[in-house]
Every structure is written in C-alpha cells, then in structure tokens.
Amino acid sequence: MVDYASVEAVLSHVDKTLDKAQERLFTLLRIPSISTQSQHAADCRRAAEWLRDDLKSCAMIAEVRDVRWAKPGNPMVVAHSTNHRDGKPHVLFYGHYDVQPTDPEHEWKTAPFDPQMAEDASGRKVIIARGASDDKGQVMTFLEACRAWKEVHGELPVKVSVLLEGEEESGGENLLPFLKENAEELKADVALICDTTMADRRTPAITTSLRGTVAEEVILSAATHDLHSGMYGNAAANPIALLCQALATLRDRDGRVTLPGFYEGVTVPDDATRAQWRRLFPSDEIFLEGTGLSIAAGEKGFSAVEQTWCRPSCEINGISGGYEDEGFKTVLPATARAKVSFRLVPGQNPDRIQEAFRQHIRQALPKDVKAEFISHGRSEGFAVAKSSQFLPATLKALSEEWSNEAVTVGSGGSIPVAGEVREALSMDALMVGFAQADDRIHSPNERYGLDSFHKGIRSWVRILAALSEK
Ligand SMILES: [Zn+2]
C-alpha cells in the first residue's frame, strides 16, 4: 500500500523539477528521428540511445535492441525497473520515439527540430516541435514520473518495463514479431500506451475501443479498350456507371451498410457510456466543429460521436476512370476503379466483410464485365474489457489529478499496438494520453501543452501508485 503522503511528496518533486524535465524533453526533440526517411536512420538510433541512457538514469536496466524482420529496422528500446516494490502488478509502458516528416517546411513558424516555448491564442503555454505531442512529449511524461518516484523514494511503486518503438510512423512492421519473440520478457499484467488524446482540455480519458479496417481497391474491366460513345453508347457496358451503382447500394437511405451479416457481433455501449459521450458532445454540430459540416451523415439513430466511436462505417475513399483531363472526350471507358474502406468495431470479422464486399460488387456486374480486387489491409477492432481490474484504478487516479471525472472514450481510428500486445502477450492495454485534438500532430507547428506535459507526469505518478494497490 502506497500512502497518500508518499504520493504527495513525489508530486511536489515533479512540480519543483519541471524545468529539468522540460530540458530533457527538448534534448530529445532536437533529434530528427524521422523513421520513414532512410537518411535519418542514424538519428533514429541516436534517439533510441538517448532514451536508453535516460532510462538508465531512472534506475532501470535499458538496452537498444536491433530488429531484423522488416526494413528500415529502427531499433527498439527495452528497459526494466531494478528497484520496485515486490508483489505488485507489473506494467509494460509503450510509446514511440520516431516522428513524421516535417513537410511542408515553409509552414513552420519555428524550425521543427528546434523546440520553442510559445503561447497559444488563449495564453496557454505550448511546446512547439515535431514530435512534441506525437509521441516524444507523451513518452517523457511516463519516464519523468518514474524518475520522480526513484528520486524521492528510491524505488517504483510497481514493477515497470518500458518498450519504445522507432517505426510507429512508418508501418511498424517489426513490432508484432518483436513482441512475439520477446514475449516471455515483455509479458506483464497490463500494458500502458501513451499515444492518445484527452477528451477535451479538462477531461482526462482512457481510450477503450478502437476500430479495425478492411481496405479494398476494386478495378472493373469492361471492353478490351476505350470505345467511342457515339458508336457504342448504350450497347457496351460502362464500368464507371456499374461501379457507381454498386457503390451507391453499399449503404441504404438510413445510412446502414447493406452487406449481409455486416452488423453481426456489433454491440452498443451501455447507457452510462453513451451519456458520458453526450456530455462531451451535446450536439452533432459540436462534434463536427471545424469541418464546415453540421449534420451527422451515418446511421440514423446514432449521434455523430457514436457513429465514429462505436459504429462500423463504409466509406468510398477514391474513384476514377474515363477522361479526366482538360476539355471533353466522348469516351466509353474500358476500366474504372475505386478504393473503399470499412472501419470495423470489436466483434466484426474482417475476412467475412471483405468477402461480402467482393460478392456485392460481383453480383452487380453483367457476365462480360470483370472485377479485380486488391487488398490494402484488414484488421479487427479492439476493446478493453470493461471488467479489466486496472481500469477503475486508472480512471480514479486521472480524475484526482485533473479534478474532473475521467471518461472512457472510443477512437474511430486504429492503434495497431493495442491489438498486437493482446495477440502476442495476451494482456490488456490501457490507452492513456494527454494530447489535445488540436495539437496538429503530423502537421506543421506541432505542439504539446505545457499543462499536458506537467499534469501528464503527475497523472502517471498517481496511476503507478494506484496500480500498486491492485
Ligand atoms: Zn503516435
């Protein structure tokens, strides 16, 4: 049992040493660890080595480990605490040290790898740099919390392992094989992933569901070559028209996907969760703010936030064919193509949905028109079990730090690591992050609130203490 006074001592140490923590973050931010550009491979390794040394200074044994399954192969950083209370849960922290490219460069107000403290329009202090929010700032919230525990009490309240990846922004293909090969070493009681946002400026959040995907490209081929529409119009099949008809019937007038069995396995969140989300986004207009739109376009009976966080979707991402250049050409095209993606919620089967989609297209075609399909990936949705024993303690610790009730939220996107941790290590992952939706991650002038950084560190101090009581 960690008593209240010992947590308070760590928290006040965090407050007193914030300048030093910020300096360490700035040092990491100065390393241009862009994983998708091979000319930065040495920088990625330098970031990994810097983190290894930083972890060592937090009383951990830490190593840079090479990966060999896929290119470009930026190393992993693995660390384990040496001084921690015995008989407490074991947590595995995950973050990534690689960052996105910086283009368009001219839109940056300050150099992307020269971190600066600035004030936003509301007077809030923000750290501006590539990686400030995604994910170096977030990674350092956890490391600094460990450092503070060690400096005040000489030990961590729970056993901690750390895994930092260097290819999250460039495919992350080495992660799953790495987890599998090192499963015995990395297996813990729960994974903590810090790469997500808060619900809003004041409301801390744990992301408990993620959507998976089925991404398909379809190419229809009709005539052997483009035809003159005066000579063959009406008589020859038009693949663009056929494709449009087939795509238009993927959803009905109520926004529901028409594929047979599509909603099999889909569940609706409980009333308390739906009520929480309604409080965060009282109207569809608020959810869609900043997009120029105001009306939820998906399934009737669900709000915009529900359509994104807990309902599966079907979207046409691209469509092309025929003559698209200047002027006009009365052509009857030989081919047409489209890219279509589904976002899946936990419970849906990606293989079955892929097959149902292909069947839907094939059925819409006359015998002399062929469809070819290219898969661009498929993955299942992910959900943290509401019964996870670590969820209530983590929510409580977050609520205490932010003096505001922490909520569980969904994410419309995918964070593959959560599913991969479950697949390779059979354990749950809690996604706790302190970023804000307007941090401009992946964009010029990326930023991280100093409050996110400071209270993020304090949040982890409390979470580690709370988990030690499990
Ligand atoms: Zn990230």
Tab-separated table of C-alpha atoms and ligand atoms in Angstrom:
chain	number	residue	atom	x	y	z
A	1	MET	CA	0.000	0.000	0.000
A	2	VAL	CA	1.404	3.386	-1.013
A	3	ASP	CA	0.247	6.010	1.411
A	4	TYR	CA	-1.110	9.402	0.475
A	5	ALA	CA	1.864	11.345	1.864
A	6	SER	CA	4.387	9.453	-0.209
A	7	VAL	CA	2.432	10.221	-3.403
A	8	GLU	CA	2.207	13.904	-2.439
A	9	ALA	CA	5.973	14.010	-1.928
A	10	VAL	CA	6.538	12.713	-5.460
A	11	LEU	CA	4.024	15.163	-6.918
A	12	SER	CA	5.680	18.160	-5.305
A	13	HIS	CA	9.076	16.909	-6.515
A	14	VAL	CA	7.626	16.870	-10.062
A	15	ASP	CA	6.494	20.487	-9.629
A	16	LYS	CA	9.873	21.619	-8.307
A	17	THR	CA	11.907	19.889	-11.037
A	18	LEU	CA	9.686	20.638	-14.026
A	19	ASP	CA	12.337	22.863	-15.662
A	20	LYS	CA	14.809	19.998	-15.718
A	21	ALA	CA	12.184	17.640	-17.148
A	22	GLN	CA	11.403	20.139	-19.856
A	23	GLU	CA	15.103	20.454	-20.728
A	24	ARG	CA	15.349	16.700	-21.134
A	25	LEU	CA	12.318	16.685	-23.426
A	26	PHE	CA	13.845	19.495	-25.502
A	27	THR	CA	17.058	17.476	-25.913
A	28	LEU	CA	15.063	14.539	-27.273
A	29	LEU	CA	13.019	16.821	-29.545
A	30	ARG	CA	16.223	18.143	-31.145
A	31	ILE	CA	16.961	14.711	-32.634
A	32	PRO	CA	15.297	14.487	-36.087
A	33	SER	CA	14.167	10.861	-35.784
A	34	ILE	CA	12.018	10.695	-38.926
A	35	SER	CA	11.518	6.984	-39.452
A	36	THR	CA	10.165	6.956	-42.979
A	37	GLN	CA	13.258	8.696	-44.432
A	38	SER	CA	16.291	6.430	-44.557
A	39	GLN	CA	18.716	9.377	-44.352
A	40	HIS	CA	17.505	9.768	-40.754
A	41	ALA	CA	18.250	6.167	-39.722
A	42	ALA	CA	21.277	7.313	-37.701
A	43	ASP	CA	19.140	9.973	-35.994
A	44	CYS	CA	16.589	7.326	-35.061
A	45	ARG	CA	19.333	5.247	-33.492
A	46	ARG	CA	20.628	8.337	-31.687
A	47	ALA	CA	17.148	8.958	-30.232
A	48	ALA	CA	16.986	5.306	-29.123
A	49	GLU	CA	20.398	5.560	-27.447
A	50	TRP	CA	19.490	8.832	-25.747
A	51	LEU	CA	16.342	7.205	-24.345
A	52	ARG	CA	18.291	4.159	-23.214
A	53	ASP	CA	20.635	6.417	-21.236
A	54	ASP	CA	17.727	8.423	-19.862
A	55	LEU	CA	16.007	5.221	-18.699
A	56	LYS	CA	19.242	4.107	-17.034
A	57	SER	CA	19.240	7.335	-15.068
A	58	CYS	CA	15.741	6.380	-13.833
A	59	ALA	CA	17.137	3.239	-12.151
A	60	MET	CA	16.310	0.859	-14.960
A	61	ILE	CA	18.371	-1.580	-16.912
A	62	ALA	CA	17.934	-0.481	-20.502
A	63	GLU	CA	19.097	-1.637	-23.908
A	64	VAL	CA	18.815	-0.709	-27.557
A	65	ARG	CA	17.734	-3.821	-29.452
A	66	ASP	CA	18.101	-4.311	-33.181
A	67	VAL	CA	15.148	-5.517	-35.199
A	68	ARG	CA	15.545	-7.627	-38.300
A	69	TRP	CA	12.136	-8.565	-39.669
A	70	ALA	CA	11.344	-5.629	-41.937
A	71	LYS	CA	13.071	-2.534	-43.356
A	72	PRO	CA	14.165	0.084	-42.387
A	73	GLY	CA	14.632	-1.535	-38.998
A	74	ASN	CA	14.967	1.225	-36.419
A	75	PRO	CA	15.834	-0.325	-33.061
A	76	MET	CA	13.591	-0.884	-30.070
A	77	VAL	CA	14.432	0.402	-26.602
A	78	VAL	CA	13.654	-2.059	-23.818
A	79	ALA	CA	14.007	-1.315	-20.114
A	80	HIS	CA	13.083	-2.933	-16.796
A	81	SER	CA	12.977	-1.359	-13.371
A	82	THR	CA	15.514	-2.654	-10.875
A	83	ASN	CA	14.128	-1.080	-7.702
A	84	HIS	CA	10.420	-1.586	-7.204
A	85	ARG	CA	8.095	-2.906	-4.542
A	86	ASP	CA	7.721	-6.644	-4.661
A	87	GLY	CA	4.436	-8.450	-5.051
A	88	LYS	CA	2.850	-5.588	-7.008
A	89	PRO	CA	1.481	-5.670	-10.551
A	90	HIS	CA	3.913	-5.477	-13.440
A	91	VAL	CA	3.189	-2.826	-16.087
A	92	LEU	CA	4.589	-2.560	-19.597
A	93	PHE	CA	4.716	1.001	-20.932
A	94	TYR	CA	4.689	1.550	-24.699
A	95	GLY	CA	5.496	4.697	-26.698
A	96	HIS	CA	7.365	5.607	-29.867
A	97	TYR	CA	10.358	7.852	-30.436
A	98	ASP	CA	10.101	8.221	-34.215
A	99	VAL	CA	8.310	11.173	-35.792
A	100	GLN	CA	6.607	12.156	-39.035
A	101	PRO	CA	8.389	14.126	-41.797
A	102	THR	CA	8.190	17.923	-41.488
A	103	ASP	CA	6.844	18.965	-44.886
A	104	PRO	CA	5.595	21.471	-45.878
A	105	GLU	CA	8.652	23.027	-44.258
A	106	HIS	CA	7.793	26.663	-45.094
A	107	GLU	CA	4.622	26.499	-42.983
A	108	TRP	CA	6.604	26.074	-39.763
A	109	LYS	CA	6.908	29.316	-37.784
A	110	THR	CA	9.988	27.940	-35.991
A	111	ALA	CA	12.388	25.180	-37.049
A	112	PRO	CA	10.741	21.778	-36.429
A	113	PHE	CA	13.714	20.356	-34.519
A	114	ASP	CA	14.470	23.497	-32.532
A	115	PRO	CA	11.826	23.227	-29.797
A	116	GLN	CA	10.388	26.505	-28.537
A	117	MET	CA	8.069	27.512	-25.742
A	118	ALA	CA	5.249	29.704	-27.015
A	119	GLU	CA	1.773	30.865	-26.027
A	120	ASP	CA	-1.325	29.952	-27.986
A	121	ALA	CA	-4.205	32.383	-28.647
A	122	SER	CA	-5.709	31.653	-25.217
A	123	GLY	CA	-2.436	32.287	-23.376
A	124	ARG	CA	-1.770	28.594	-22.756
A	125	LYS	CA	1.910	27.654	-22.802
A	126	VAL	CA	2.797	25.172	-25.534
A	127	ILE	CA	5.951	23.390	-26.648
A	128	ILE	CA	6.351	23.638	-30.425
A	129	ALA	CA	8.380	20.998	-32.285
A	130	ARG	CA	7.922	17.946	-34.470
A	131	GLY	CA	7.187	15.086	-32.077
A	132	ALA	CA	6.249	17.384	-29.158
A	133	SER	CA	2.858	15.689	-28.887
A	134	ASP	CA	3.295	12.578	-31.071
A	135	ASP	CA	4.918	10.958	-29.250
A	136	LYS	CA	8.068	12.245	-27.525
A	137	GLY	CA	6.288	14.597	-25.117
A	138	GLN	CA	3.904	11.814	-24.134
A	139	VAL	CA	6.720	9.256	-23.719
A	140	MET	CA	8.579	11.649	-21.437
A	141	THR	CA	5.539	12.134	-19.172
A	142	PHE	CA	5.902	8.499	-18.163
A	143	LEU	CA	9.691	8.457	-17.901
A	144	GLU	CA	9.669	11.596	-15.759
A	145	ALA	CA	7.088	10.055	-13.428
A	146	CYS	CA	9.383	7.054	-12.945
A	147	ARG	CA	12.335	9.364	-12.347
A	148	ALA	CA	10.417	11.312	-9.703
A	149	TRP	CA	9.431	8.132	-7.834
A	150	LYS	CA	13.015	6.970	-7.898
A	151	GLU	CA	14.447	10.320	-6.767
A	152	VAL	CA	12.024	10.673	-3.867
A	153	HIS	CA	11.629	7.086	-2.652
A	154	GLY	CA	14.485	5.226	-4.337
A	155	GLU	CA	12.032	2.780	-5.882
A	156	LEU	CA	8.953	2.493	-8.071
A	157	PRO	CA	5.596	1.523	-6.541
A	158	VAL	CA	5.140	-1.222	-9.158
A	159	LYS	CA	7.419	-3.222	-11.418
A	160	VAL	CA	7.841	-1.304	-14.680
A	161	SER	CA	9.024	-2.396	-18.105
A	162	VAL	CA	9.323	0.037	-20.994
A	163	LEU	CA	9.183	-0.625	-24.730
A	164	LEU	CA	9.843	2.264	-27.113
A	165	GLU	CA	9.419	1.754	-30.845
A	166	GLY	CA	11.117	3.606	-33.698
A	167	GLU	CA	8.867	2.712	-36.625
A	168	GLU	CA	5.364	3.580	-35.482
A	169	GLU	CA	5.074	6.317	-38.115
A	170	SER	CA	6.367	4.121	-40.931
A	171	GLY	CA	4.381	0.905	-40.798
A	172	GLY	CA	5.585	-0.604	-37.533
A	173	GLU	CA	6.047	-3.989	-39.173
A	174	ASN	CA	8.734	-5.089	-36.727
A	175	LEU	CA	6.620	-4.641	-33.630
A	176	LEU	CA	4.478	-7.782	-33.707
A	177	PRO	CA	7.357	-10.182	-34.468
A	178	PHE	CA	9.451	-8.424	-31.803
A	179	LEU	CA	6.684	-8.811	-29.215
A	180	LYS	CA	6.262	-12.465	-30.126
A	181	GLU	CA	9.958	-13.272	-29.960
A	182	ASN	CA	10.369	-11.483	-26.612
A	183	ALA	CA	7.004	-12.428	-25.148
A	184	GLU	CA	8.417	-14.025	-22.031
A	185	GLU	CA	10.472	-10.940	-21.212
A	186	LEU	CA	7.765	-8.368	-22.032
A	187	LYS	CA	4.682	-10.078	-20.639
A	188	ALA	CA	3.258	-8.039	-17.776
A	189	ASP	CA	-0.118	-7.678	-16.048
A	190	VAL	CA	-1.221	-4.704	-18.099
A	191	ALA	CA	0.167	-2.514	-20.889
A	192	LEU	CA	0.015	1.275	-20.661
A	193	ILE	CA	0.083	3.011	-24.032
A	194	CYS	CA	0.621	6.766	-24.173
A	195	ASP	CA	-0.201	7.919	-27.711
A	196	THR	CA	-3.778	9.222	-27.478
A	197	THR	CA	-5.664	12.416	-26.598
A	198	MET	CA	-7.736	13.668	-23.696
A	199	ALA	CA	-11.489	14.055	-24.259
A	200	ASP	CA	-11.031	17.832	-24.078
A	201	ARG	CA	-8.739	20.347	-22.301
A	202	ARG	CA	-10.074	19.470	-18.861
A	203	THR	CA	-11.291	15.901	-19.210
A	204	PRO	CA	-8.790	13.050	-18.989
A	205	ALA	CA	-9.674	9.944	-20.958
A	206	ILE	CA	-8.822	6.295	-21.395
A	207	THR	CA	-9.399	5.071	-24.921
A	208	THR	CA	-11.078	1.707	-24.543
A	209	SER	CA	-12.126	0.899	-28.088
A	210	LEU	CA	-10.511	1.234	-31.475
A	211	ARG	CA	-11.844	0.465	-34.913
A	212	GLY	CA	-10.217	-2.009	-37.248
A	213	THR	CA	-10.271	-1.791	-41.044
A	214	VAL	CA	-10.916	-3.577	-44.282
A	215	ALA	CA	-9.374	-1.596	-47.149
A	216	GLU	CA	-10.176	-2.692	-50.679
A	217	GLU	CA	-9.350	-1.469	-54.153
A	218	VAL	CA	-11.627	-2.644	-56.950
A	219	ILE	CA	-10.898	-2.450	-60.674
A	220	LEU	CA	-13.680	-3.116	-63.173
A	221	SER	CA	-12.756	-4.089	-66.718
A	222	ALA	CA	-15.401	-3.999	-69.457
A	223	ALA	CA	-14.399	-3.619	-73.148
A	224	THR	CA	-10.885	-4.570	-74.240
A	225	HIS	CA	-10.150	-0.879	-74.978
A	226	ASP	CA	-11.781	2.550	-74.664
A	227	LEU	CA	-14.690	2.910	-77.115
A	228	HIS	CA	-16.332	5.832	-78.948
A	229	SER	CA	-19.520	6.640	-77.085
A	230	GLY	CA	-21.313	7.582	-80.322
A	231	MET	CA	-20.605	4.212	-81.875
A	232	TYR	CA	-21.096	2.037	-78.788
A	233	GLY	CA	-23.024	4.162	-76.251
A	234	ASN	CA	-25.909	2.080	-74.758
A	235	ALA	CA	-24.690	-1.155	-76.345
A	236	ALA	CA	-21.400	-1.501	-74.460
A	237	ALA	CA	-21.269	-1.788	-70.665
A	238	ASN	CA	-19.934	1.325	-68.898
A	239	PRO	CA	-17.750	0.292	-65.946
A	240	ILE	CA	-17.986	3.711	-64.253
A	241	ALA	CA	-21.778	3.534	-64.184
A	242	LEU	CA	-21.712	-0.059	-62.968
A	243	LEU	CA	-19.221	0.807	-60.257
A	244	CYS	CA	-21.243	3.828	-59.099
A	245	GLN	CA	-24.407	1.728	-58.868
A	246	ALA	CA	-22.654	-0.995	-56.903
A	247	LEU	CA	-21.024	1.507	-54.523
A	248	ALA	CA	-24.204	3.535	-54.052
A	249	THR	CA	-26.039	0.470	-52.766
A	250	LEU	CA	-23.434	-0.327	-50.107
A	251	ARG	CA	-25.475	1.833	-47.722
A	252	ASP	CA	-29.229	2.304	-47.554
A	253	ARG	CA	-31.113	5.561	-47.128
A	254	ASP	CA	-30.769	5.322	-43.340
A	255	GLY	CA	-27.004	5.098	-43.606
A	256	ARG	CA	-26.848	1.400	-42.709
A	257	VAL	CA	-24.404	-0.824	-44.547
A	258	THR	CA	-26.324	-3.347	-46.646
A	259	LEU	CA	-23.775	-6.193	-46.797
A	260	PRO	CA	-25.333	-9.384	-45.424
A	261	GLY	CA	-24.099	-10.135	-41.896
A	262	PHE	CA	-22.269	-6.796	-41.631
A	263	TYR	CA	-23.616	-5.992	-38.152
A	264	GLU	CA	-23.099	-9.500	-36.763
A	265	GLY	CA	-21.210	-9.252	-33.466
A	266	VAL	CA	-21.693	-5.476	-33.131
A	267	THR	CA	-22.771	-4.347	-29.666
A	268	VAL	CA	-23.994	-0.984	-28.406
A	269	PRO	CA	-22.193	0.670	-25.453
A	270	ASP	CA	-24.050	0.822	-22.157
A	271	ASP	CA	-26.271	3.785	-21.302
A	272	ALA	CA	-23.748	5.292	-18.869
A	273	THR	CA	-21.071	5.424	-21.562
A	274	ARG	CA	-23.474	6.908	-24.104
A	275	ALA	CA	-24.498	9.534	-21.549
A	276	GLN	CA	-20.836	10.419	-20.889
A	277	TRP	CA	-20.259	10.898	-24.595
A	278	ARG	CA	-23.393	13.060	-24.887
A	279	ARG	CA	-21.979	15.318	-22.190
A	280	LEU	CA	-18.727	15.645	-24.146
A	281	PHE	CA	-20.515	16.301	-27.446
A	282	PRO	CA	-24.025	17.587	-26.712
A	283	SER	CA	-24.742	18.014	-30.441
A	284	ASP	CA	-23.583	16.726	-33.809
A	285	GLU	CA	-22.709	20.295	-34.704
A	286	ILE	CA	-20.180	20.423	-31.837
A	287	PHE	CA	-18.639	17.115	-32.864
A	288	LEU	CA	-18.267	18.306	-36.460
A	289	GLU	CA	-16.957	21.760	-35.489
A	290	GLY	CA	-14.136	22.917	-37.724
A	291	THR	CA	-15.095	20.682	-40.657
A	292	GLY	CA	-17.593	23.042	-42.294
A	293	LEU	CA	-20.316	20.440	-41.705
A	294	SER	CA	-23.015	20.173	-39.071
A	295	ILE	CA	-25.187	17.114	-39.822
A	296	ALA	CA	-24.159	13.539	-38.950
A	297	ALA	CA	-24.151	11.590	-42.218
A	298	GLY	CA	-24.083	7.999	-40.931
A	299	GLU	CA	-26.596	5.596	-39.443
A	300	LYS	CA	-29.839	7.136	-38.251
A	301	GLY	CA	-30.456	6.679	-34.522
A	302	PHE	CA	-26.822	7.320	-33.583
A	303	SER	CA	-25.145	10.643	-32.836
A	304	ALA	CA	-22.049	11.792	-34.717
A	305	VAL	CA	-19.765	10.760	-31.845
A	306	GLU	CA	-21.391	7.318	-31.646
A	307	GLN	CA	-21.147	6.873	-35.412
A	308	THR	CA	-17.397	7.455	-35.100
A	309	TRP	CA	-16.522	5.752	-31.810
A	310	CYS	CA	-18.745	2.677	-31.726
A	311	ARG	CA	-20.404	2.082	-35.079
A	312	PRO	CA	-18.779	0.483	-38.131
A	313	SER	CA	-18.521	2.554	-41.283
A	314	CYS	CA	-18.185	2.150	-45.034
A	315	GLU	CA	-16.541	4.970	-46.970
A	316	ILE	CA	-15.573	5.448	-50.584
A	317	ASN	CA	-12.074	6.923	-50.439
A	318	GLY	CA	-11.389	7.384	-54.129
A	319	ILE	CA	-12.917	6.742	-57.536
A	320	SER	CA	-11.505	7.176	-61.002
A	321	GLY	CA	-11.959	6.256	-64.646
A	322	GLY	CA	-12.557	7.691	-68.097
A	323	TYR	CA	-11.421	11.048	-69.389
A	324	GLU	CA	-10.458	13.499	-66.621
A	325	ASP	CA	-8.166	15.931	-68.469
A	326	GLU	CA	-8.936	19.327	-69.958
A	327	GLY	CA	-11.826	19.667	-72.345
A	328	PHE	CA	-14.147	16.836	-73.265
A	329	LYS	CA	-13.827	13.410	-74.826
A	330	THR	CA	-16.849	11.246	-75.604
A	331	VAL	CA	-15.196	8.105	-74.442
A	332	LEU	CA	-16.738	4.917	-73.154
A	333	PRO	CA	-14.017	3.804	-70.778
A	334	ALA	CA	-12.725	0.257	-70.606
A	335	THR	CA	-11.977	0.352	-66.871
A	336	ALA	CA	-12.995	2.081	-63.678
A	337	ARG	CA	-11.557	1.817	-60.206
A	338	ALA	CA	-12.435	2.728	-56.647
A	339	LYS	CA	-10.957	2.486	-53.163
A	340	VAL	CA	-13.359	1.573	-50.425
A	341	SER	CA	-12.667	1.156	-46.724
A	342	PHE	CA	-14.649	-0.164	-43.821
A	343	ARG	CA	-13.941	0.743	-40.205
A	344	LEU	CA	-14.845	-2.191	-38.007
A	345	VAL	CA	-15.824	-2.305	-34.366
A	346	PRO	CA	-14.865	-5.140	-32.000
A	347	GLY	CA	-16.835	-8.292	-32.779
A	348	GLN	CA	-16.860	-7.921	-36.554
A	349	ASN	CA	-14.941	-10.372	-38.694
A	350	PRO	CA	-12.696	-8.616	-41.285
A	351	ASP	CA	-12.357	-11.684	-43.524
A	352	ARG	CA	-16.103	-12.174	-43.804
A	353	ILE	CA	-16.688	-8.489	-44.510
A	354	GLN	CA	-14.041	-8.448	-47.203
A	355	GLU	CA	-15.721	-11.423	-48.885
A	356	ALA	CA	-19.212	-9.889	-48.553
A	357	PHE	CA	-17.955	-6.681	-50.177
A	358	ARG	CA	-16.400	-8.547	-53.101
A	359	GLN	CA	-19.570	-10.573	-53.528
A	360	HIS	CA	-21.675	-7.388	-53.531
A	361	ILE	CA	-19.604	-5.939	-56.387
A	362	ARG	CA	-19.529	-9.160	-58.432
A	363	GLN	CA	-23.292	-9.587	-58.163
A	364	ALA	CA	-23.850	-6.128	-59.602
A	365	LEU	CA	-21.987	-6.899	-62.830
A	366	PRO	CA	-23.054	-8.465	-66.125
A	367	LYS	CA	-21.110	-11.573	-67.130
A	368	ASP	CA	-18.827	-9.759	-69.577
A	369	VAL	CA	-17.513	-7.263	-67.005
A	370	LYS	CA	-14.785	-8.435	-64.667
A	371	ALA	CA	-13.839	-7.263	-61.202
A	372	GLU	CA	-10.356	-7.479	-59.771
A	373	PHE	CA	-9.660	-6.768	-56.097
A	374	ILE	CA	-6.546	-5.610	-54.294
A	375	SER	CA	-6.495	-5.787	-50.513
A	376	HIS	CA	-4.874	-2.867	-48.707
A	377	GLY	CA	-5.108	-4.488	-45.322
A	378	ARG	CA	-7.597	-5.717	-42.783
A	379	SER	CA	-7.618	-5.743	-39.012
A	380	GLU	CA	-10.080	-6.353	-36.207
A	381	GLY	CA	-11.455	-3.733	-33.867
A	382	PHE	CA	-10.127	-3.609	-30.322
A	383	ALA	CA	-11.828	-3.150	-26.979
A	384	VAL	CA	-10.579	-3.163	-23.404
A	385	ALA	CA	-12.783	-5.385	-21.292
A	386	LYS	CA	-14.900	-3.191	-19.021
A	387	SER	CA	-14.121	-5.760	-16.367
A	388	SER	CA	-10.369	-5.082	-16.581
A	389	GLN	CA	-9.255	-4.781	-12.969
A	390	PHE	CA	-6.860	-1.931	-13.807
A	391	LEU	CA	-9.450	0.320	-15.435
A	392	PRO	CA	-11.210	1.735	-12.328
A	393	ALA	CA	-7.938	2.491	-10.500
A	394	THR	CA	-6.527	4.306	-13.516
A	395	LEU	CA	-9.724	6.303	-14.044
A	396	LYS	CA	-9.731	7.315	-10.366
A	397	ALA	CA	-6.099	8.449	-10.443
A	398	LEU	CA	-6.755	10.550	-13.550
A	399	SER	CA	-9.903	12.080	-12.041
A	400	GLU	CA	-7.957	13.114	-8.936
A	401	GLU	CA	-5.195	14.791	-10.894
A	402	TRP	CA	-7.481	16.755	-13.217
A	403	SER	CA	-10.222	17.434	-10.615
A	404	ASN	CA	-12.676	16.286	-13.244
A	405	GLU	CA	-14.199	12.878	-13.861
A	406	ALA	CA	-12.108	10.810	-16.286
A	407	VAL	CA	-14.076	9.197	-19.089
A	408	THR	CA	-13.713	6.171	-21.329
A	409	VAL	CA	-13.782	7.062	-24.994
A	410	GLY	CA	-13.632	5.270	-28.313
A	411	SER	CA	-11.405	6.092	-31.212
A	412	GLY	CA	-12.560	5.986	-34.806
A	413	GLY	CA	-9.049	5.142	-35.947
A	414	SER	CA	-6.684	2.258	-35.357
A	415	ILE	CA	-3.717	1.951	-32.967
A	416	PRO	CA	-2.265	-1.403	-34.006
A	417	VAL	CA	-0.063	-1.808	-30.910
A	418	ALA	CA	-3.084	-2.371	-28.647
A	419	GLY	CA	-4.222	-5.384	-30.656
A	420	GLU	CA	-0.667	-6.625	-31.133
A	421	VAL	CA	0.029	-6.538	-27.396
A	422	ARG	CA	-3.067	-8.638	-26.875
A	423	GLU	CA	-2.177	-11.042	-29.682
A	424	ALA	CA	1.469	-11.537	-28.691
A	425	LEU	CA	1.352	-11.103	-24.908
A	426	SER	CA	-2.308	-11.923	-24.076
A	427	MET	CA	-2.778	-8.860	-21.923
A	428	ASP	CA	-4.980	-5.813	-21.880
A	429	ALA	CA	-3.748	-2.384	-22.859
A	430	LEU	CA	-4.944	0.879	-21.340
A	431	MET	CA	-4.507	3.823	-23.685
A	432	VAL	CA	-3.925	6.939	-21.610
A	433	GLY	CA	-2.744	10.121	-23.311
A	434	PHE	CA	-2.581	13.829	-22.579
A	435	ALA	CA	-2.510	15.209	-26.129
A	436	GLN	CA	-5.240	17.505	-27.412
A	437	ALA	CA	-7.154	17.151	-30.664
A	438	ASP	CA	-5.698	20.479	-31.873
A	439	ASP	CA	-2.040	19.587	-31.208
A	440	ARG	CA	-1.509	19.480	-35.007
A	441	ILE	CA	0.169	16.103	-34.924
A	442	HIS	CA	1.663	15.144	-38.311
A	443	SER	CA	1.231	18.813	-39.372
A	444	PRO	CA	3.447	21.925	-39.300
A	445	ASN	CA	3.766	23.666	-35.909
A	446	GLU	CA	3.007	20.520	-33.905
A	447	ARG	CA	2.645	21.417	-30.248
A	448	TYR	CA	2.128	19.944	-26.785
A	449	GLY	CA	0.624	21.940	-23.954
A	450	LEU	CA	2.962	22.517	-21.018
A	451	ASP	CA	-0.071	21.598	-18.906
A	452	SER	CA	-0.337	18.278	-20.785
A	453	PHE	CA	3.332	17.622	-20.048
A	454	HIS	CA	3.269	18.713	-16.408
A	455	LYS	CA	-0.054	17.176	-15.417
A	456	GLY	CA	0.706	14.166	-17.608
A	457	ILE	CA	3.763	13.438	-15.444
A	458	ARG	CA	1.705	13.984	-12.292
A	459	SER	CA	-1.025	11.685	-13.656
A	460	TRP	CA	1.435	8.817	-14.149
A	461	VAL	CA	2.804	9.373	-10.629
A	462	ARG	CA	-0.721	8.806	-9.314
A	463	ILE	CA	-1.512	5.947	-11.707
A	464	LEU	CA	1.594	3.997	-10.683
A	465	ALA	CA	0.604	4.433	-7.041
A	466	ALA	CA	-2.988	3.398	-7.747
A	467	LEU	CA	-1.913	0.275	-9.642
A	468	SER	CA	0.272	-0.767	-6.708
A	469	GLU	CA	-2.918	-1.202	-4.703
A	470	LYS	CA	-4.259	-3.824	-7.125
B	1	ZN	ZN	1.908	8.408	-32.252
